[in-house]
Every structure is written in C-alpha cells, then in structure tokens.
Amino acid sequence: MTGAPLSITHVVRQFHPGIGGMEECVLQLARYQLADGHRVRVVTLDRIFDEPDGRHLPHRDAVDGIDIRRVGWRGSKRYPVAPGVLRHLGGADIVHVHGVDFLFDYLALTRPIHRRKLVLSTHGGFFHTQFAGKMKERYFATVTRAALTQYAAVGASSTADFERFGQIRRRDLTLIENGVTLDKFRGLADPSARTVLYFGRLAPNKGLFELIAWFAAMHGVDPAWRLIVAGKPMGVTAQELRDHAAANGVSHAVEVVVTPTDAQIADLIRRSSVYASASSYEGFGLAAIEGASAHLYPVLNAIPAFQRTVATMGFGRIVDFSDPESGAAFAWHYPEVERPDPAALDTLLDARFGWRGHVDAFERLYRGVLR
C-alpha cells in the first residue's frame, strides 16, 4: 500500500455466504485490502438468489474481519430494487460498485445526495444470456451510458468488457481482469482418470445440455469416460440435467452434484482429469482457470473469453460444443494431449491471474480517482 489507509465500500448484489464468481472476486479483493490496512465494508442484499427457503440474512455481519451490511430488496433478481444501500455509504473514500444492475444505476442517480467517488467493476455487464437482447443493447446505449458519467473510473473485468464498455465510455476505462484464487485446488487433478468435470453455476448460459450431448458422443467412443456436473441451480435444475443424460443414453455415466462446497469440489477434482465448459458467454471464465490451476485439462467452448484463456496458458483445447461429434474426436485424440510441466504452469498462472496484481491495480485506480 502507498499513501494513507482508505475507507473502501464495496457494493455488490450477492456476497457471502453466496457462492459464485462475483462473490469470490469481492471477497478476495476485500481480504487483501483489509490486510493492506484499509477499512473495508461490503454492502449487499439480504437474501441469496434461488435459495429454496428464501431466508433473510442478518443485516449486520462479518467474514474474515470484513464488515458486511445487508439491505432488503424487492422485484426480480435480474434487477433487485434496494434503495436502502444509501444508508451504508457514510465515510467511504471510494464506493466500488460490482456489476451493472439497479445498484449501479441508483448510485449514479443519487450521487448528488451521497457525493461519494464511484468506481465500477464491470463483471460482464448484463450480457450473460440472450434474454431481451435488443432491449439490453438499447438500455446499455442510453441508461448505462448516462449512469457512467457519474463514475470516476471503470475497471473492465475482461478484454470483452473493455471493448464493449469502450463503446460508451472512453475516459478512465482500465482493463483490470479478475484475479483467481489459485491455491484453492492447486494440483489436485488425477491425469490418469477418465472423468470430465464441470463446476460452476447451473445456469442457461452455461451450455450444460450441449455439454451432456457432447459427452454422450465421447462416451460412445470410450465407455470408460464419466461426466460430473457440479454447481448451484440458477435456472437449470439437477433433474433437468439427469433427464437430458437419460435422453442421450448416458444416465449411468453422468453424476450431478448440487451446490457443492469447496471441499466437495476438491474431492471431485481428485477423481477427474478434464475440466469442460460449453458456456455460450463468459466475461472472464474464472472457473476454467481454477480448473487449470488444479491441472485439469481445459476443454472449452469456442467463445472469445475462452479462446484468450487457452492462448494465454498455452494449455487446453477449444471445441465446438454445438457439434457433438467433436466429443467423439476428443475421445479419439485424448491420449495424445500434451500437458505442460506442472511447476511451469503454476508459475504462469500466478503471474497472469494471481490476486496481488489485481489488488494493486485497483489501489492505483483508487489513488488516481482521489487525486
């Protein structure tokens, strides 16, 4: 840290005990900032999306010394309305908003009231699915563009975000890709296993039905292969996945694990050799890099974020999951895949995706804003 300690308030729609890429990003950033001597608070919503019991979490809480304030909300999880966020901004030098949703819009609209310095992390914006695609584009070009005028700086979470947000905001736009928690699963994979693993959200944009069809073709070539799909249902249910596996004749070879803990994911990785994702959209693709840190061989869909990931790592394969026969081709050629030296891979991932560089980049951004 350079300069005096800062008071930093992160605003994000979902946080601990919620599980996901954005939740992990905010948690790790806040942990590092707290360790660097800053005062850190996270303001978030008081219910976790898609929790069956819909329970309300405590309005005041803490995790790893991070102060958490939760506010009530109403409406849809796509645009949760939570004006109570304003009560928790007092004393903040920087208000760091994560994602583009009601909280982003509202803090821009009310900036003449709260008068805080606003910084945005894009996290893919709201383009993760094709739902209401044309309406989203119009909203982005008008409302989002106007709201961004109230933000002192924008950290694009991926190259794709940098290009998209550059269409409506050129000044003070900086590429700060997400950090990745690389030690969590480091080196746990079993290269000799014949198991493909997906872990992440069970959501429509993740291409899980395409993954199962692709795996069925792979299994047809080599029946020793197994597929594990693990994650929290967020628009796709475990039963739908099991039904699709049955329809493709591979129900005996497909295992679905619902809402696994990190410890459970670690156990699944120990049984696996390949990480596969057929996702149709990723702003960054954090889980794929976590998989690579475990030394799982990445097999990823042909989308820009994954193509950059594989090119950066020099490890993995891009396939077209809309063509199930590419699964058969992968099974035929799997014995020939080349894996990098584990130590060299670890060094590359630490340098390219480690959290320290991400945290330091935001420190520089904050200092620039306050100057």
PDB file of C-alpha atoms in Angstrom, residues 94-338:
ATOM      1  CA  ILE A  94     -14.279   5.057  -2.513  1.00  0.00           C
ATOM      2  CA  VAL A  95     -17.527   3.250  -3.293  1.00  0.00           C
ATOM      3  CA  HIS A  96     -16.605   0.317  -5.538  1.00  0.00           C
ATOM      4  CA  VAL A  97     -19.681  -0.987  -7.373  1.00  0.00           C
ATOM      5  CA  HIS A  98     -19.582  -4.502  -8.832  1.00  0.00           C
ATOM      6  CA  GLY A  99     -21.803  -5.316 -11.786  1.00  0.00           C
ATOM      7  CA  VAL A 100     -24.341  -3.328 -13.785  1.00  0.00           C
ATOM      8  CA  ASP A 101     -27.774  -3.534 -12.182  1.00  0.00           C
ATOM      9  CA  PHE A 102     -30.119  -1.457 -10.019  1.00  0.00           C
ATOM     10  CA  LEU A 103     -27.340  -0.693  -7.518  1.00  0.00           C
ATOM     11  CA  PHE A 104     -25.153   0.669 -10.314  1.00  0.00           C
ATOM     12  CA  ASP A 105     -27.971   2.805 -11.737  1.00  0.00           C
ATOM     13  CA  TYR A 106     -29.239   4.004  -8.363  1.00  0.00           C
ATOM     14  CA  LEU A 107     -25.877   5.110  -7.011  1.00  0.00           C
ATOM     15  CA  ALA A 108     -25.301   7.089 -10.208  1.00  0.00           C
ATOM     16  CA  LEU A 109     -28.753   8.720  -9.952  1.00  0.00           C
ATOM     17  CA  THR A 110     -28.280   9.621  -6.278  1.00  0.00           C
ATOM     18  CA  ARG A 111     -24.679  10.818  -6.477  1.00  0.00           C
ATOM     19  CA  PRO A 112     -25.746  14.443  -5.810  1.00  0.00           C
ATOM     20  CA  ILE A 113     -27.075  13.124  -2.472  1.00  0.00           C
ATOM     21  CA  HIS A 114     -24.307  10.766  -1.298  1.00  0.00           C
ATOM     22  CA  ARG A 115     -21.427  12.613  -3.082  1.00  0.00           C
ATOM     23  CA  ARG A 116     -19.072   9.625  -2.972  1.00  0.00           C
ATOM     24  CA  LYS A 117     -16.385   8.743  -5.501  1.00  0.00           C
ATOM     25  CA  LEU A 118     -17.778   5.859  -7.547  1.00  0.00           C
ATOM     26  CA  VAL A 119     -15.682   3.146  -9.221  1.00  0.00           C
ATOM     27  CA  LEU A 120     -17.160   0.304 -11.297  1.00  0.00           C
ATOM     28  CA  SER A 121     -16.030  -3.288 -11.932  1.00  0.00           C
ATOM     29  CA  THR A 122     -17.974  -4.469 -14.984  1.00  0.00           C
ATOM     30  CA  HIS A 123     -18.153  -8.272 -14.391  1.00  0.00           C
ATOM     31  CA  GLY A 124     -19.648  -8.870 -17.822  1.00  0.00           C
ATOM     32  CA  GLY A 125     -22.346  -6.202 -17.544  1.00  0.00           C
ATOM     33  CA  PHE A 126     -25.753  -7.762 -18.128  1.00  0.00           C
ATOM     34  CA  PHE A 127     -24.936  -9.672 -21.304  1.00  0.00           C
ATOM     35  CA  HIS A 128     -24.532 -13.172 -19.850  1.00  0.00           C
ATOM     36  CA  THR A 129     -27.610 -14.514 -21.688  1.00  0.00           C
ATOM     37  CA  GLN A 130     -29.541 -13.681 -24.880  1.00  0.00           C
ATOM     38  CA  PHE A 131     -32.645 -12.827 -22.838  1.00  0.00           C
ATOM     39  CA  ALA A 132     -34.123  -9.489 -24.027  1.00  0.00           C
ATOM     40  CA  GLY A 133     -31.015  -8.957 -26.155  1.00  0.00           C
ATOM     41  CA  LYS A 134     -32.191  -5.961 -28.202  1.00  0.00           C
ATOM     42  CA  MET A 135     -33.675  -4.250 -25.165  1.00  0.00           C
ATOM     43  CA  LYS A 136     -30.389  -4.719 -23.307  1.00  0.00           C
ATOM     44  CA  GLU A 137     -28.463  -3.132 -26.158  1.00  0.00           C
ATOM     45  CA  ARG A 138     -30.766  -0.091 -26.166  1.00  0.00           C
ATOM     46  CA  TYR A 139     -30.578   0.202 -22.377  1.00  0.00           C
ATOM     47  CA  PHE A 140     -26.794  -0.057 -22.466  1.00  0.00           C
ATOM     48  CA  ALA A 141     -26.513   2.657 -25.106  1.00  0.00           C
ATOM     49  CA  THR A 142     -28.771   5.080 -23.215  1.00  0.00           C
ATOM     50  CA  VAL A 143     -29.299   4.499 -19.480  1.00  0.00           C
ATOM     51  CA  THR A 144     -25.954   2.779 -18.824  1.00  0.00           C
ATOM     52  CA  ARG A 145     -24.101   5.407 -20.838  1.00  0.00           C
ATOM     53  CA  ALA A 146     -25.741   8.185 -18.823  1.00  0.00           C
ATOM     54  CA  ALA A 147     -25.103   6.437 -15.486  1.00  0.00           C
ATOM     55  CA  LEU A 148     -21.416   6.014 -16.298  1.00  0.00           C
ATOM     56  CA  THR A 149     -20.968   9.792 -16.369  1.00  0.00           C
ATOM     57  CA  GLN A 150     -21.283   9.684 -12.558  1.00  0.00           C
ATOM     58  CA  TYR A 151     -18.457   7.136 -12.161  1.00  0.00           C
ATOM     59  CA  ALA A 152     -14.932   8.425 -11.681  1.00  0.00           C
ATOM     60  CA  ALA A 153     -13.348   5.312 -13.197  1.00  0.00           C
ATOM     61  CA  VAL A 154     -14.263   1.942 -14.684  1.00  0.00           C
ATOM     62  CA  GLY A 155     -12.316  -1.311 -14.290  1.00  0.00           C
ATOM     63  CA  ALA A 156     -13.180  -3.630 -17.189  1.00  0.00           C
ATOM     64  CA  SER A 157     -13.143  -7.186 -15.860  1.00  0.00           C
ATOM     65  CA  SER A 158     -12.173  -8.728 -19.210  1.00  0.00           C
ATOM     66  CA  THR A 159     -10.992  -7.787 -22.684  1.00  0.00           C
ATOM     67  CA  ALA A 160     -14.544  -8.311 -23.950  1.00  0.00           C
ATOM     68  CA  ASP A 161     -15.848  -5.850 -21.332  1.00  0.00           C
ATOM     69  CA  PHE A 162     -13.104  -3.370 -22.205  1.00  0.00           C
ATOM     70  CA  GLU A 163     -14.204  -3.429 -25.842  1.00  0.00           C
ATOM     71  CA  ARG A 164     -17.930  -3.257 -25.057  1.00  0.00           C
ATOM     72  CA  PHE A 165     -17.756  -0.513 -22.425  1.00  0.00           C
ATOM     73  CA  GLY A 166     -15.306   1.386 -24.593  1.00  0.00           C
ATOM     74  CA  GLN A 167     -18.212   1.961 -26.976  1.00  0.00           C
ATOM     75  CA  ILE A 168     -19.936   4.189 -24.402  1.00  0.00           C
ATOM     76  CA  ARG A 169     -17.092   5.318 -22.117  1.00  0.00           C
ATOM     77  CA  ARG A 170     -13.550   6.078 -23.288  1.00  0.00           C
ATOM     78  CA  ARG A 171     -12.033   8.129 -20.485  1.00  0.00           C
ATOM     79  CA  ASP A 172     -10.789   6.484 -17.285  1.00  0.00           C
ATOM     80  CA  LEU A 173     -11.545   2.981 -18.579  1.00  0.00           C
ATOM     81  CA  THR A 174      -8.886   0.484 -17.467  1.00  0.00           C
ATOM     82  CA  LEU A 175      -8.540  -3.229 -18.132  1.00  0.00           C
ATOM     83  CA  ILE A 176      -8.287  -4.949 -14.716  1.00  0.00           C
ATOM     84  CA  GLU A 177      -9.063  -8.606 -15.233  1.00  0.00           C
ATOM     85  CA  ASN A 178     -10.337 -10.651 -12.308  1.00  0.00           C
ATOM     86  CA  GLY A 179      -7.895 -12.325 -10.006  1.00  0.00           C
ATOM     87  CA  VAL A 180      -8.217 -16.050  -9.387  1.00  0.00           C
ATOM     88  CA  THR A 181      -7.778 -17.963  -6.131  1.00  0.00           C
ATOM     89  CA  LEU A 182      -5.168 -20.363  -7.456  1.00  0.00           C
ATOM     90  CA  ASP A 183      -4.218 -22.205  -4.252  1.00  0.00           C
ATOM     91  CA  LYS A 184      -7.714 -23.472  -3.523  1.00  0.00           C
ATOM     92  CA  PHE A 185      -7.495 -26.526  -5.820  1.00  0.00           C
ATOM     93  CA  ARG A 186      -3.880 -26.371  -6.925  1.00  0.00           C
ATOM     94  CA  GLY A 187      -2.561 -29.613  -8.436  1.00  0.00           C
ATOM     95  CA  LEU A 188      -5.407 -31.848  -7.213  1.00  0.00           C
ATOM     96  CA  ALA A 189      -6.331 -33.415 -10.569  1.00  0.00           C
ATOM     97  CA  ASP A 190      -5.618 -37.023 -11.482  1.00  0.00           C
ATOM     98  CA  PRO A 191      -4.289 -37.059 -15.076  1.00  0.00           C
ATOM     99  CA  SER A 192      -4.878 -40.814 -15.295  1.00  0.00           C
ATOM    100  CA  ALA A 193      -8.613 -40.532 -14.586  1.00  0.00           C
ATOM    101  CA  ARG A 194     -11.236 -40.851 -17.289  1.00  0.00           C
ATOM    102  CA  THR A 195     -13.613 -38.251 -15.854  1.00  0.00           C
ATOM    103  CA  VAL A 196     -14.740 -34.897 -17.266  1.00  0.00           C
ATOM    104  CA  LEU A 197     -15.748 -32.321 -14.638  1.00  0.00           C
ATOM    105  CA  TYR A 198     -17.774 -29.131 -14.907  1.00  0.00           C
ATOM    106  CA  PHE A 199     -18.144 -26.956 -11.831  1.00  0.00           C
ATOM    107  CA  GLY A 200     -19.854 -23.579 -11.790  1.00  0.00           C
ATOM    108  CA  ARG A 201     -23.370 -22.210 -11.902  1.00  0.00           C
ATOM    109  CA  LEU A 202     -26.138 -24.421 -13.298  1.00  0.00           C
ATOM    110  CA  ALA A 203     -27.457 -21.630 -15.487  1.00  0.00           C
ATOM    111  CA  PRO A 204     -28.892 -21.408 -19.023  1.00  0.00           C
ATOM    112  CA  ASN A 205     -25.819 -19.665 -20.490  1.00  0.00           C
ATOM    113  CA  LYS A 206     -23.501 -22.456 -19.297  1.00  0.00           C
ATOM    114  CA  GLY A 207     -24.454 -24.810 -22.141  1.00  0.00           C
ATOM    115  CA  LEU A 208     -24.978 -27.801 -19.858  1.00  0.00           C
ATOM    116  CA  PHE A 209     -27.367 -29.650 -22.178  1.00  0.00           C
ATOM    117  CA  GLU A 210     -24.872 -29.217 -25.028  1.00  0.00           C
ATOM    118  CA  LEU A 211     -22.127 -30.495 -22.722  1.00  0.00           C
ATOM    119  CA  ILE A 212     -24.097 -33.660 -21.980  1.00  0.00           C
ATOM    120  CA  ALA A 213     -24.786 -34.315 -25.679  1.00  0.00           C
ATOM    121  CA  TRP A 214     -21.097 -33.720 -26.441  1.00  0.00           C
ATOM    122  CA  PHE A 215     -20.103 -36.100 -23.666  1.00  0.00           C
ATOM    123  CA  ALA A 216     -22.509 -38.769 -24.996  1.00  0.00           C
ATOM    124  CA  ALA A 217     -20.567 -38.814 -28.269  1.00  0.00           C
ATOM    125  CA  MET A 218     -17.309 -39.016 -26.321  1.00  0.00           C
ATOM    126  CA  HIS A 219     -18.666 -41.865 -24.206  1.00  0.00           C
ATOM    127  CA  GLY A 220     -19.703 -43.701 -27.368  1.00  0.00           C
ATOM    128  CA  VAL A 221     -16.051 -43.893 -28.413  1.00  0.00           C
ATOM    129  CA  ASP A 222     -14.714 -44.818 -24.959  1.00  0.00           C
ATOM    130  CA  PRO A 223     -17.319 -46.047 -22.413  1.00  0.00           C
ATOM    131  CA  ALA A 224     -14.760 -45.683 -19.590  1.00  0.00           C
ATOM    132  CA  TRP A 225     -15.355 -41.913 -19.508  1.00  0.00           C
ATOM    133  CA  ARG A 226     -17.593 -40.338 -16.874  1.00  0.00           C
ATOM    134  CA  LEU A 227     -19.036 -36.806 -16.555  1.00  0.00           C
ATOM    135  CA  ILE A 228     -19.628 -34.869 -13.334  1.00  0.00           C
ATOM    136  CA  VAL A 229     -21.699 -31.664 -13.389  1.00  0.00           C
ATOM    137  CA  ALA A 230     -21.473 -29.743 -10.109  1.00  0.00           C
ATOM    138  CA  GLY A 231     -22.947 -26.414  -9.127  1.00  0.00           C
ATOM    139  CA  LYS A 232     -25.777 -24.384  -7.702  1.00  0.00           C
ATOM    140  CA  PRO A 233     -29.032 -24.453  -9.727  1.00  0.00           C
ATOM    141  CA  MET A 234     -29.662 -20.975 -11.134  1.00  0.00           C
ATOM    142  CA  GLY A 235     -32.155 -21.540 -13.916  1.00  0.00           C
ATOM    143  CA  VAL A 236     -31.291 -25.186 -14.684  1.00  0.00           C
ATOM    144  CA  THR A 237     -32.310 -27.954 -12.282  1.00  0.00           C
ATOM    145  CA  ALA A 238     -30.469 -31.141 -11.425  1.00  0.00           C
ATOM    146  CA  GLN A 239     -33.463 -33.185 -12.585  1.00  0.00           C
ATOM    147  CA  GLU A 240     -33.422 -31.496 -15.999  1.00  0.00           C
ATOM    148  CA  LEU A 241     -29.770 -32.466 -16.364  1.00  0.00           C
ATOM    149  CA  ARG A 242     -30.443 -36.053 -15.299  1.00  0.00           C
ATOM    150  CA  ASP A 243     -33.355 -36.273 -17.736  1.00  0.00           C
ATOM    151  CA  HIS A 244     -31.147 -34.987 -20.552  1.00  0.00           C
ATOM    152  CA  ALA A 245     -28.474 -37.529 -19.696  1.00  0.00           C
ATOM    153  CA  ALA A 246     -31.100 -40.280 -19.842  1.00  0.00           C
ATOM    154  CA  ALA A 247     -32.368 -38.994 -23.208  1.00  0.00           C
ATOM    155  CA  ASN A 248     -28.802 -39.231 -24.527  1.00  0.00           C
ATOM    156  CA  GLY A 249     -28.326 -42.734 -23.160  1.00  0.00           C
ATOM    157  CA  VAL A 250     -25.628 -41.830 -20.620  1.00  0.00           C
ATOM    158  CA  SER A 251     -27.527 -41.547 -17.334  1.00  0.00           C
ATOM    159  CA  HIS A 252     -25.298 -44.280 -15.864  1.00  0.00           C
ATOM    160  CA  ALA A 253     -22.194 -42.215 -16.684  1.00  0.00           C
ATOM    161  CA  VAL A 254     -23.346 -38.744 -15.582  1.00  0.00           C
ATOM    162  CA  GLU A 255     -23.284 -37.551 -11.988  1.00  0.00           C
ATOM    163  CA  VAL A 256     -24.949 -34.285 -10.898  1.00  0.00           C
ATOM    164  CA  VAL A 257     -23.799 -32.701  -7.634  1.00  0.00           C
ATOM    165  CA  VAL A 258     -25.959 -29.861  -6.312  1.00  0.00           C
ATOM    166  CA  THR A 259     -24.458 -26.836  -4.523  1.00  0.00           C
ATOM    167  CA  PRO A 260     -21.129 -28.414  -3.596  1.00  0.00           C
ATOM    168  CA  THR A 261     -18.817 -26.875  -1.024  1.00  0.00           C
ATOM    169  CA  ASP A 262     -15.205 -26.123  -1.935  1.00  0.00           C
ATOM    170  CA  ALA A 263     -14.198 -29.278  -0.050  1.00  0.00           C
ATOM    171  CA  GLN A 264     -16.613 -31.341  -2.155  1.00  0.00           C
ATOM    172  CA  ILE A 265     -15.332 -29.739  -5.372  1.00  0.00           C
ATOM    173  CA  ALA A 266     -11.780 -30.600  -4.306  1.00  0.00           C
ATOM    174  CA  ASP A 267     -12.840 -34.247  -3.902  1.00  0.00           C
ATOM    175  CA  LEU A 268     -14.453 -34.216  -7.366  1.00  0.00           C
ATOM    176  CA  ILE A 269     -11.276 -32.765  -8.892  1.00  0.00           C
ATOM    177  CA  ARG A 270      -9.225 -35.585  -7.352  1.00  0.00           C
ATOM    178  CA  ARG A 271     -11.366 -38.008  -9.412  1.00  0.00           C
ATOM    179  CA  SER A 272     -11.036 -36.022 -12.660  1.00  0.00           C
ATOM    180  CA  SER A 273      -8.588 -35.224 -15.442  1.00  0.00           C
ATOM    181  CA  VAL A 274     -10.544 -32.778 -17.646  1.00  0.00           C
ATOM    182  CA  TYR A 275     -12.451 -29.542 -16.974  1.00  0.00           C
ATOM    183  CA  ALA A 276     -15.098 -28.840 -19.631  1.00  0.00           C
ATOM    184  CA  SER A 277     -17.324 -25.821 -20.171  1.00  0.00           C
ATOM    185  CA  ALA A 278     -19.767 -25.359 -23.048  1.00  0.00           C
ATOM    186  CA  SER A 279     -20.726 -21.871 -21.856  1.00  0.00           C
ATOM    187  CA  SER A 280     -22.126 -19.567 -24.544  1.00  0.00           C
ATOM    188  CA  TYR A 281     -20.960 -16.419 -22.726  1.00  0.00           C
ATOM    189  CA  GLU A 282     -18.258 -15.608 -20.196  1.00  0.00           C
ATOM    190  CA  GLY A 283     -16.973 -12.201 -19.240  1.00  0.00           C
ATOM    191  CA  PHE A 284     -13.827 -13.796 -17.840  1.00  0.00           C
ATOM    192  CA  GLY A 285     -14.239 -17.536 -17.169  1.00  0.00           C
ATOM    193  CA  LEU A 286     -12.930 -17.838 -13.629  1.00  0.00           C
ATOM    194  CA  ALA A 287     -13.876 -21.491 -13.065  1.00  0.00           C
ATOM    195  CA  ALA A 288     -11.912 -22.597 -16.132  1.00  0.00           C
ATOM    196  CA  ILE A 289      -8.757 -21.026 -14.705  1.00  0.00           C
ATOM    197  CA  GLU A 290      -9.436 -22.571 -11.290  1.00  0.00           C
ATOM    198  CA  GLY A 291      -9.671 -25.884 -13.132  1.00  0.00           C
ATOM    199  CA  ALA A 292      -6.361 -25.262 -14.873  1.00  0.00           C
ATOM    200  CA  SER A 293      -4.752 -24.426 -11.510  1.00  0.00           C
ATOM    201  CA  ALA A 294      -5.873 -27.891 -10.383  1.00  0.00           C
ATOM    202  CA  HIS A 295      -4.094 -29.232 -13.513  1.00  0.00           C
ATOM    203  CA  LEU A 296      -7.359 -30.344 -15.087  1.00  0.00           C
ATOM    204  CA  TYR A 297      -7.043 -30.292 -18.879  1.00  0.00           C
ATOM    205  CA  PRO A 298      -9.336 -27.450 -20.090  1.00  0.00           C
ATOM    206  CA  VAL A 299     -11.790 -28.228 -22.902  1.00  0.00           C
ATOM    207  CA  LEU A 300     -13.658 -25.007 -23.562  1.00  0.00           C
ATOM    208  CA  ASN A 301     -16.285 -23.684 -25.930  1.00  0.00           C
ATOM    209  CA  ALA A 302     -15.304 -21.510 -28.889  1.00  0.00           C
ATOM    210  CA  ILE A 303     -16.099 -18.109 -27.361  1.00  0.00           C
ATOM    211  CA  PRO A 304     -13.703 -15.131 -27.111  1.00  0.00           C
ATOM    212  CA  ALA A 305     -13.076 -15.309 -23.351  1.00  0.00           C
ATOM    213  CA  PHE A 306     -12.097 -18.983 -23.505  1.00  0.00           C
ATOM    214  CA  GLN A 307     -10.023 -18.546 -26.646  1.00  0.00           C
ATOM    215  CA  ARG A 308      -7.961 -15.891 -24.848  1.00  0.00           C
ATOM    216  CA  THR A 309      -7.615 -18.110 -21.782  1.00  0.00           C
ATOM    217  CA  VAL A 310      -6.278 -21.077 -23.741  1.00  0.00           C
ATOM    218  CA  ALA A 311      -3.945 -18.826 -25.758  1.00  0.00           C
ATOM    219  CA  THR A 312      -2.611 -17.229 -22.566  1.00  0.00           C
ATOM    220  CA  MET A 313      -1.991 -20.545 -20.810  1.00  0.00           C
ATOM    221  CA  GLY A 314      -0.810 -22.481 -23.846  1.00  0.00           C
ATOM    222  CA  PHE A 315      -2.795 -25.316 -22.304  1.00  0.00           C
ATOM    223  CA  GLY A 316      -6.140 -26.825 -23.265  1.00  0.00           C
ATOM    224  CA  ARG A 317      -8.360 -27.147 -26.298  1.00  0.00           C
ATOM    225  CA  ILE A 318     -11.146 -25.088 -27.875  1.00  0.00           C
ATOM    226  CA  VAL A 319     -14.018 -27.159 -29.274  1.00  0.00           C
ATOM    227  CA  ASP A 320     -17.445 -26.509 -30.757  1.00  0.00           C
ATOM    228  CA  PHE A 321     -19.859 -27.992 -28.236  1.00  0.00           C
ATOM    229  CA  SER A 322     -22.777 -27.415 -30.631  1.00  0.00           C
ATOM    230  CA  ASP A 323     -21.260 -30.271 -32.663  1.00  0.00           C
ATOM    231  CA  PRO A 324     -21.495 -33.408 -30.510  1.00  0.00           C
ATOM    232  CA  GLU A 325     -19.185 -35.254 -32.870  1.00  0.00           C
ATOM    233  CA  SER A 326     -16.320 -33.094 -31.639  1.00  0.00           C
ATOM    234  CA  GLY A 327     -16.744 -35.058 -28.408  1.00  0.00           C
ATOM    235  CA  ALA A 328     -16.045 -38.265 -30.285  1.00  0.00           C
ATOM    236  CA  ALA A 329     -12.983 -36.661 -31.878  1.00  0.00           C
ATOM    237  CA  PHE A 330     -11.707 -35.538 -28.490  1.00  0.00           C
ATOM    238  CA  ALA A 331     -12.062 -39.060 -27.088  1.00  0.00           C
ATOM    239  CA  TRP A 332     -10.074 -40.490 -30.006  1.00  0.00           C
ATOM    240  CA  HIS A 333      -7.245 -37.979 -29.594  1.00  0.00           C
ATOM    241  CA  TYR A 334      -7.198 -37.584 -25.805  1.00  0.00           C
ATOM    242  CA  PRO A 335      -4.233 -39.976 -25.317  1.00  0.00           C
ATOM    243  CA  GLU A 336      -2.171 -37.572 -27.455  1.00  0.00           C
ATOM    244  CA  VAL A 337      -2.879 -34.366 -25.495  1.00  0.00           C
ATOM    245  CA  GLU A 338       0.172 -32.571 -24.180  1.00  0.00           C
TER     246      GLU A 338
END
